[in-house]
Tab-separated table of C-alpha atoms in Angstrom:
chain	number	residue	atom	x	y	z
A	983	UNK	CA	26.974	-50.472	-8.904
A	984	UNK	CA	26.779	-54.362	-8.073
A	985	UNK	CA	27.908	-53.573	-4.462
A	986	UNK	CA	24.949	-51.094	-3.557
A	987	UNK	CA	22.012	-53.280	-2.829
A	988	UNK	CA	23.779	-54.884	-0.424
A	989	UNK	CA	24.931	-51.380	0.797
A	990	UNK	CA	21.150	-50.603	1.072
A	991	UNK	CA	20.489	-54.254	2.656
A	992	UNK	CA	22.684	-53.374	5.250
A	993	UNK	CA	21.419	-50.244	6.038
A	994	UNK	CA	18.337	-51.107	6.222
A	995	UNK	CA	19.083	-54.042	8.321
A	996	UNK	CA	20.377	-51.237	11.112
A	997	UNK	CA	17.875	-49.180	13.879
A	998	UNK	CA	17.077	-46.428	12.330
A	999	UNK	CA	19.922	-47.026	9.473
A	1000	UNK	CA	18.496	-45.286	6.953
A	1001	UNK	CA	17.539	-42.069	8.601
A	1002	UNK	CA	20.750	-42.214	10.276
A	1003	UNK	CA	22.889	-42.969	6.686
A	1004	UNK	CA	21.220	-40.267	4.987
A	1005	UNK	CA	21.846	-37.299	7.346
A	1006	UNK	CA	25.683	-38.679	7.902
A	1007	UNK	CA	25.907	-38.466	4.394
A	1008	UNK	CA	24.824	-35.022	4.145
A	1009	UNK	CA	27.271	-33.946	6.676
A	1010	UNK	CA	29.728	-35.921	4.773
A	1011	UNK	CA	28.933	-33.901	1.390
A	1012	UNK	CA	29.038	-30.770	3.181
A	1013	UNK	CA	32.434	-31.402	4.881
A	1014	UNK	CA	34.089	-32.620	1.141
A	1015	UNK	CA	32.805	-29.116	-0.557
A	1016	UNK	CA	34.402	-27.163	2.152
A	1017	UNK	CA	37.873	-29.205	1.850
A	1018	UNK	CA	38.317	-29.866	-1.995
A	1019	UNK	CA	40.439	-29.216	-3.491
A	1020	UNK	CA	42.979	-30.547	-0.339
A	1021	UNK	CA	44.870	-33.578	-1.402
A	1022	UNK	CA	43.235	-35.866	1.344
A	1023	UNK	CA	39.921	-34.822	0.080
A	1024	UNK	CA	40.327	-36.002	-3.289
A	1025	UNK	CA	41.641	-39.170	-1.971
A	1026	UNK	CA	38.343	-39.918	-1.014
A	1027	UNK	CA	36.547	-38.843	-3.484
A	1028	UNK	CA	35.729	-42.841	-4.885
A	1029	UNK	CA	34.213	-43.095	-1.417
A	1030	UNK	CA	32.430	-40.026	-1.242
A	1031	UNK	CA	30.476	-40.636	-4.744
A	1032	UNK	CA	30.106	-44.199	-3.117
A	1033	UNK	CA	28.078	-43.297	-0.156
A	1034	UNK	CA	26.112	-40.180	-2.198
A	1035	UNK	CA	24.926	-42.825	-5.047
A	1036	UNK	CA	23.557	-45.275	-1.937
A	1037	UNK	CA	21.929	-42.071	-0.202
A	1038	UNK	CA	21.126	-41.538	-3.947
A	1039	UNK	CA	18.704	-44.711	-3.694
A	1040	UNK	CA	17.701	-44.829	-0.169
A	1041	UNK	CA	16.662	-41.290	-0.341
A	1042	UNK	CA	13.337	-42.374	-2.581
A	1043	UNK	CA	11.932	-43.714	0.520
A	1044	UNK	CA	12.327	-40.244	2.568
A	1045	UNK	CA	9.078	-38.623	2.645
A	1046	UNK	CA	10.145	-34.591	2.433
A	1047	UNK	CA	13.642	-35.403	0.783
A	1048	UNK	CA	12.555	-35.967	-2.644
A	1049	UNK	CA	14.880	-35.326	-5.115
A	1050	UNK	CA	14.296	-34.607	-9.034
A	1051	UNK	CA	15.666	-37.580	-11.609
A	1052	UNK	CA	18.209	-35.682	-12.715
A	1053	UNK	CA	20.230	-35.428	-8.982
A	1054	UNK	CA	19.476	-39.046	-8.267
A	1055	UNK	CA	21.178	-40.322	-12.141
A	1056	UNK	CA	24.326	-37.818	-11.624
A	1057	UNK	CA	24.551	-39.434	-8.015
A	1058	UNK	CA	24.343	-42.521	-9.677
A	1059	UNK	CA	26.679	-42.252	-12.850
A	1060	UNK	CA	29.005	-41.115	-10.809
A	1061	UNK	CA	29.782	-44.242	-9.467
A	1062	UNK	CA	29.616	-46.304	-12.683
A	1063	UNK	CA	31.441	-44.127	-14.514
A	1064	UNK	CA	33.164	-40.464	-14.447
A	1065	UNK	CA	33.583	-40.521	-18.525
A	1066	UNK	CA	30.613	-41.821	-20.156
A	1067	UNK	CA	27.275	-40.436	-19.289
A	1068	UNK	CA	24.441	-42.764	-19.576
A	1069	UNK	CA	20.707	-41.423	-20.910
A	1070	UNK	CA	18.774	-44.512	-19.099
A	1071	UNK	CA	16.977	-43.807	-15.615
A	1072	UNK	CA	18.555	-45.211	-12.839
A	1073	UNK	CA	16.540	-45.937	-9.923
A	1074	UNK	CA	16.116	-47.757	-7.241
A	1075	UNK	CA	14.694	-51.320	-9.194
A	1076	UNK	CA	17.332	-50.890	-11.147
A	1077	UNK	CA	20.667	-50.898	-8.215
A	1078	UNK	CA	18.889	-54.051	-6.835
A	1079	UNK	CA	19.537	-55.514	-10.893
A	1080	UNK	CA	15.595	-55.922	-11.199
A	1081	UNK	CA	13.795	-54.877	-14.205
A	1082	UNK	CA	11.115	-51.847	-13.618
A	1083	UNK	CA	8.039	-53.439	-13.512
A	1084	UNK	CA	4.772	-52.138	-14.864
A	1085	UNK	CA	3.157	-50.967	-11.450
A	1086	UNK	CA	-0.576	-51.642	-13.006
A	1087	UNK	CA	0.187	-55.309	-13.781
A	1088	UNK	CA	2.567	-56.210	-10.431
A	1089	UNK	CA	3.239	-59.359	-12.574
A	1090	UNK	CA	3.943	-63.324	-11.133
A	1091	UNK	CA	7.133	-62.987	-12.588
A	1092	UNK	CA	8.084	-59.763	-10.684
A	1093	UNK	CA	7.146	-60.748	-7.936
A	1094	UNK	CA	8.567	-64.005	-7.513
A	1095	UNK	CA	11.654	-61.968	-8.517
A	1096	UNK	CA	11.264	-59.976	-5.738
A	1097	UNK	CA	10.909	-63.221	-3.092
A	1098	UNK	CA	13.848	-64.572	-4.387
A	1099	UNK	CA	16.282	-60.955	-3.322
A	1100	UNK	CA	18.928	-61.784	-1.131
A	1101	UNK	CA	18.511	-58.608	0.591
A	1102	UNK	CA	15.483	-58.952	2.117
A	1103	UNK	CA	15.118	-55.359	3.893
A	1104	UNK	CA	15.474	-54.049	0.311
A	1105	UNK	CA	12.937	-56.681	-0.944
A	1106	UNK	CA	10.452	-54.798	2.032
A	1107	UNK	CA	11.291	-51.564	0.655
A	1108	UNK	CA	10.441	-52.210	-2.978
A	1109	UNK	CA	7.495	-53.645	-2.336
A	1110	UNK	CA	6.232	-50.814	-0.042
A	1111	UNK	CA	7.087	-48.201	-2.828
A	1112	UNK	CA	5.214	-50.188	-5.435
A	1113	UNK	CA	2.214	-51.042	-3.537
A	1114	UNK	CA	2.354	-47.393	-2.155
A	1115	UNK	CA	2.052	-46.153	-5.298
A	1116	UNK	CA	-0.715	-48.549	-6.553
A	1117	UNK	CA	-2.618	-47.318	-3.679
A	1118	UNK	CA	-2.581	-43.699	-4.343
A	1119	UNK	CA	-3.727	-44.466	-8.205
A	1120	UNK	CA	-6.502	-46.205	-6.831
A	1121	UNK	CA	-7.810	-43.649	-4.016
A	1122	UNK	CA	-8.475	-41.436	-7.027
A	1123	UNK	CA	-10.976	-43.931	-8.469
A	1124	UNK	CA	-12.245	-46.409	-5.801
A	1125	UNK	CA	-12.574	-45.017	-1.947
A	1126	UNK	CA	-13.119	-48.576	-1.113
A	1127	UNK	CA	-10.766	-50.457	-2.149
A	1128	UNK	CA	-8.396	-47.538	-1.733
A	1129	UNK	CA	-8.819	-47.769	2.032
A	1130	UNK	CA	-9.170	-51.631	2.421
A	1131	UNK	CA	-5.559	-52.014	0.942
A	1132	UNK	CA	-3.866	-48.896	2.405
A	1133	UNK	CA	-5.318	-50.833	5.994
A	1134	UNK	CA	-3.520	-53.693	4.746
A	1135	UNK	CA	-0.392	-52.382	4.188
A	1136	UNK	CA	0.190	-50.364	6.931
A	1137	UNK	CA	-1.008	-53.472	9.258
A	1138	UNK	CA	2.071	-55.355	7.587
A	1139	UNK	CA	4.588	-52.928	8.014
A	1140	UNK	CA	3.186	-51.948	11.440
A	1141	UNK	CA	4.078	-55.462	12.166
A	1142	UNK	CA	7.467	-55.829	10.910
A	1143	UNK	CA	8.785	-52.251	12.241
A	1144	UNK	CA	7.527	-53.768	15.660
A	1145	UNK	CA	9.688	-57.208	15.068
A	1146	UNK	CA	6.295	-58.719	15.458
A	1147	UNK	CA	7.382	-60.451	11.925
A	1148	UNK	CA	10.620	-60.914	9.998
A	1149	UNK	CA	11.464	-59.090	6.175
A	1150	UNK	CA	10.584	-62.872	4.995
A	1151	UNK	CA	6.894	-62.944	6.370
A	1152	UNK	CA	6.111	-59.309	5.550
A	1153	UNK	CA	7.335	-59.886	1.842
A	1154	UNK	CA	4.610	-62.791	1.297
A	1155	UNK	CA	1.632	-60.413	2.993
A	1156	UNK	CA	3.098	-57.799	0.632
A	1157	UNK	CA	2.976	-60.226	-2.519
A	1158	UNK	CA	-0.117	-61.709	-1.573
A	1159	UNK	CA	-1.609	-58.108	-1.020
A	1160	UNK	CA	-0.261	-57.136	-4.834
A	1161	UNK	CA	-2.140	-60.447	-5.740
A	1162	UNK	CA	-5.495	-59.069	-4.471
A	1163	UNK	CA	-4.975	-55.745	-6.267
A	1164	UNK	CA	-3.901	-57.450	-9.392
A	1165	UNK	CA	-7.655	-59.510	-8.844
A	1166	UNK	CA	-9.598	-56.219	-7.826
A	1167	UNK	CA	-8.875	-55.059	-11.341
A	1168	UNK	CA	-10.886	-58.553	-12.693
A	1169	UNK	CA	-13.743	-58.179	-10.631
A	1170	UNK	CA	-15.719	-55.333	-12.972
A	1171	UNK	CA	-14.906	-58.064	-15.842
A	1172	UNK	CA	-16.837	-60.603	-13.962
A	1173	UNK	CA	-19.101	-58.618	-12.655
A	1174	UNK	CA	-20.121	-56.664	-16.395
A	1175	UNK	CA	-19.520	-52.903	-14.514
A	1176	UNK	CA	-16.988	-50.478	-15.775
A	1177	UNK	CA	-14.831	-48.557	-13.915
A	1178	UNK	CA	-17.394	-46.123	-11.784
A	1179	UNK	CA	-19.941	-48.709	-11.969
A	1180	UNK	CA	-17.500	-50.454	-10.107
A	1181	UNK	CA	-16.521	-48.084	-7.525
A	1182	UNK	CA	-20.394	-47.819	-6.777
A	1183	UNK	CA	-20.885	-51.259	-6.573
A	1184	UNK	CA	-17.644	-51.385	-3.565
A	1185	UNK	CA	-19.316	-48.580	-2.300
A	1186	UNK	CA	-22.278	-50.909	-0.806
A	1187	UNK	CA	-20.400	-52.707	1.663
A	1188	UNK	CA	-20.844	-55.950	-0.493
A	1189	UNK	CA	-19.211	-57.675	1.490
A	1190	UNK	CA	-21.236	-57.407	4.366
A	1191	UNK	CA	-23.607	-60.152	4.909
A	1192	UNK	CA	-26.708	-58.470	5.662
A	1193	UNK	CA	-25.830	-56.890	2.020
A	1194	UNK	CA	-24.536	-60.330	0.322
A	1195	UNK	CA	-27.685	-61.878	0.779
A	1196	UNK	CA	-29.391	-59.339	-1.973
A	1197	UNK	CA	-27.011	-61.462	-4.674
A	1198	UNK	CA	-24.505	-59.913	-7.096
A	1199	UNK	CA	-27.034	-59.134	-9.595
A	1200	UNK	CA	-29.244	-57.046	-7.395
A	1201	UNK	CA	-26.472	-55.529	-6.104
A	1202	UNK	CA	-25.131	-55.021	-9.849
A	1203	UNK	CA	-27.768	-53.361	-10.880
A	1204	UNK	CA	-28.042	-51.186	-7.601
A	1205	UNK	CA	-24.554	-49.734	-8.563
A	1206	UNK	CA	-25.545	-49.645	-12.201
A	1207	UNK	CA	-28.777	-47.342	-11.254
A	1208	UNK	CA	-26.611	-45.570	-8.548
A	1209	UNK	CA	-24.429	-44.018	-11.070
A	1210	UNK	CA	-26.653	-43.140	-14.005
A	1211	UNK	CA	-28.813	-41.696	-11.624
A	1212	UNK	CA	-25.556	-39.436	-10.232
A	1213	UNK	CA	-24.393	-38.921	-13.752
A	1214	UNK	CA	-27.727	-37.517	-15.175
A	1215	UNK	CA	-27.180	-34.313	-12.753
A	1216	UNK	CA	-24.058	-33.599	-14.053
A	1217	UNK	CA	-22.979	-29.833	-14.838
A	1218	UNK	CA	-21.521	-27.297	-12.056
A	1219	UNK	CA	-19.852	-28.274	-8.250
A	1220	UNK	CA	-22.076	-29.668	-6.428
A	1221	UNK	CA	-20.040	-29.647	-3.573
A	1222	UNK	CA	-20.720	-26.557	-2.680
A	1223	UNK	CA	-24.625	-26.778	-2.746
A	1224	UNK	CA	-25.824	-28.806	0.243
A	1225	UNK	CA	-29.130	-28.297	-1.191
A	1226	UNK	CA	-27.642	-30.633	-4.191
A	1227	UNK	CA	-25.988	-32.895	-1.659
A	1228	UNK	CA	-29.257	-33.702	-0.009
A	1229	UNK	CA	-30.716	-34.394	-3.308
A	1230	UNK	CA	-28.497	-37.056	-4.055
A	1231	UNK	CA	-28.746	-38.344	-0.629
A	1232	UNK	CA	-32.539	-39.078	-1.299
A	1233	UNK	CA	-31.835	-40.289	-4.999
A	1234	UNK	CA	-29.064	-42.451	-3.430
A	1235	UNK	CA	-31.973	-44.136	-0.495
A	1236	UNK	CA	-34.581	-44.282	-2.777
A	1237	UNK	CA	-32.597	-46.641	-5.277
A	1238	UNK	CA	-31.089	-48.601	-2.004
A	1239	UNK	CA	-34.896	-48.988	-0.725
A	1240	UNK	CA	-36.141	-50.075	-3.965
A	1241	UNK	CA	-33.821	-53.177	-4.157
A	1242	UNK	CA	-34.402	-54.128	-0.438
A	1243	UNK	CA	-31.067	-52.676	1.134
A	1244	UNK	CA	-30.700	-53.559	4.551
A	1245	UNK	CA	-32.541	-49.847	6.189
A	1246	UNK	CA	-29.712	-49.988	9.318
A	1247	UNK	CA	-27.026	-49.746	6.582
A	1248	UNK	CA	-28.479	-47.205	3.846
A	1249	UNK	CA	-27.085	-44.208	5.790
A	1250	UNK	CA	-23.318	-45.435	5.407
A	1251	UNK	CA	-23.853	-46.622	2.049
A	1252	UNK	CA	-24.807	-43.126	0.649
A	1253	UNK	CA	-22.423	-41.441	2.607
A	1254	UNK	CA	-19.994	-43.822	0.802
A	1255	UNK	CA	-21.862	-43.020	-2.461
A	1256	UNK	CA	-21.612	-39.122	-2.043
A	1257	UNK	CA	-17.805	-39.244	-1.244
A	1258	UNK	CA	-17.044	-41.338	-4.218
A	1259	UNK	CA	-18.817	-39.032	-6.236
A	1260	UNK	CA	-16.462	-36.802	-4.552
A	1261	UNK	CA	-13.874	-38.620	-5.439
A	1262	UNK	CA	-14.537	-39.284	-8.961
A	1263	UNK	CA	-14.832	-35.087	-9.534
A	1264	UNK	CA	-17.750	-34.948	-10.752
A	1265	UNK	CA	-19.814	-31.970	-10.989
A	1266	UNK	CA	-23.317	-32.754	-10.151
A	1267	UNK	CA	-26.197	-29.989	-10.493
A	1268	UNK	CA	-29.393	-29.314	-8.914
């Protein structure tokens, strides 16, 4: 068990190691079935269950070769031990020897745990799973910020699978992007919006500075309006009533015009509005 991050490390270290590890592993697992139970095969067999519980780890990085829990623990326990079956999960945090963390939270601690990983390729990949993740909780509650970090990401592993940077550099843009989640989830505090409210309130390009100059109140209780507006036409799919749609779209202006929104960037703004209703699921009526 101690041995496989660096197995992983090393892999990952290689062109194309992983894709290249996991299908001579499958031809490796295919070959053992045929010849068991032949005397040379069961030599190996300590260095078959080897390379399966490494492909076991690896393979939670291969979009389309998902496995359930259950394969990946038997992979796994058979390594550690062919006698005593353990109940816990073992995963991929784990075989590096780092405790789960709670993906929500992506605390200081974890992270500096993460730095400090010898194997930095396997540092890369742990980070990219978690922030991954993070990213798809968020696209199902802020389009925004959804799309601003999923930019991010893909910008800094763009870079290091072009050896533009090395596995140290991409690590600190990946911990400093975590950081910026972790402070995007403080902002509705400060700001006195709940969740939608929130989501709204990203929704009109605040960061712009044709819209910064309205202030954070206005813009506050823009967002605030925005969504109590959208919420008091709530009952069947709107979606599917462009008659509805184009109500909301003049709701939506009239709010934006009424506060002094910039007129060159209402039109994006309630298309950003109307997808992150969208987004949100609800059912708005006519």
């Amino acid at each position: 068990m101690a041995i496989l991050p660096a197995a992983q490390e090393h892999i990952l270290k290689q062109e194309n190691g992983k894709e290249r590890l996991l299908d001579a592993v499958r031809d490796l697992l295919c070959a053992f079935a045929l010849a068991v139970p032949h005397e040379e095969a069961l030599r190996i067999r300590d260095d078959v269950d080897f390379f399966q519980a490494v492909r076991a780890v690896l393979i939670k990085h291969a979009p389309g070769e998902a496995k359930t829990q259950e394969e990946l623990d038997i992979a796994v326990r058979q390594i550690v031990s062919r006698a005593v079956v353990s109940e816990g999960v073992v995963d991929i945090f784990a075989a590096a020897g780092l405790q789960k963390p709670d993906i929500s939270i992506l605390s200081d601690e974890f992270l500096a745990e993460v730095r400090d990983m010898p194997q930095r390729n396997l540092a890369v990949e742990l980070l990219r799973k978690l922030l991954s993740g993070e990213i798809r909780t968020r696209r199902k509650k802020n389009v925004v910020q959804a799309k601003s970090f999923a930019e991010m990401l893909e910008e800094s592993i763009r870079k290091y699978q072009n050896r533009a940077i090395e596995a140290a550099q991409v690590i600190e843009e990946m911990i400093a992007l975590a950081k910026q989640m972790r402070r995007a989830n403080e902002r509705g505090e400060a700001l006195k919006l709940n969740e939608e409210e929130l989501a709204f309130y990203d929704a009109l390009e605040t960061n712009d500075s044709a819209v910064k100059v309205l202030g954070d109140e206005t813009l506050r209780t823009i967002a605030q309006e925005v969504t109590k507006a959208v919420r008091g036409n709530v009952t069947i799919d709107w979606t599917l009533r462009e008659n509805v749609r184009a109500q909301l779209r003049v709701i939506i202006k009239r709010i934006l015009r009424k506060y002094g929104y910039p007129p060159d960037k209402q039109e994006k703004a309630t298309q950003t509005v109307l997808e992150q209703v969208e987004l949100l699921g609800w059912e708005v009526a006519a």
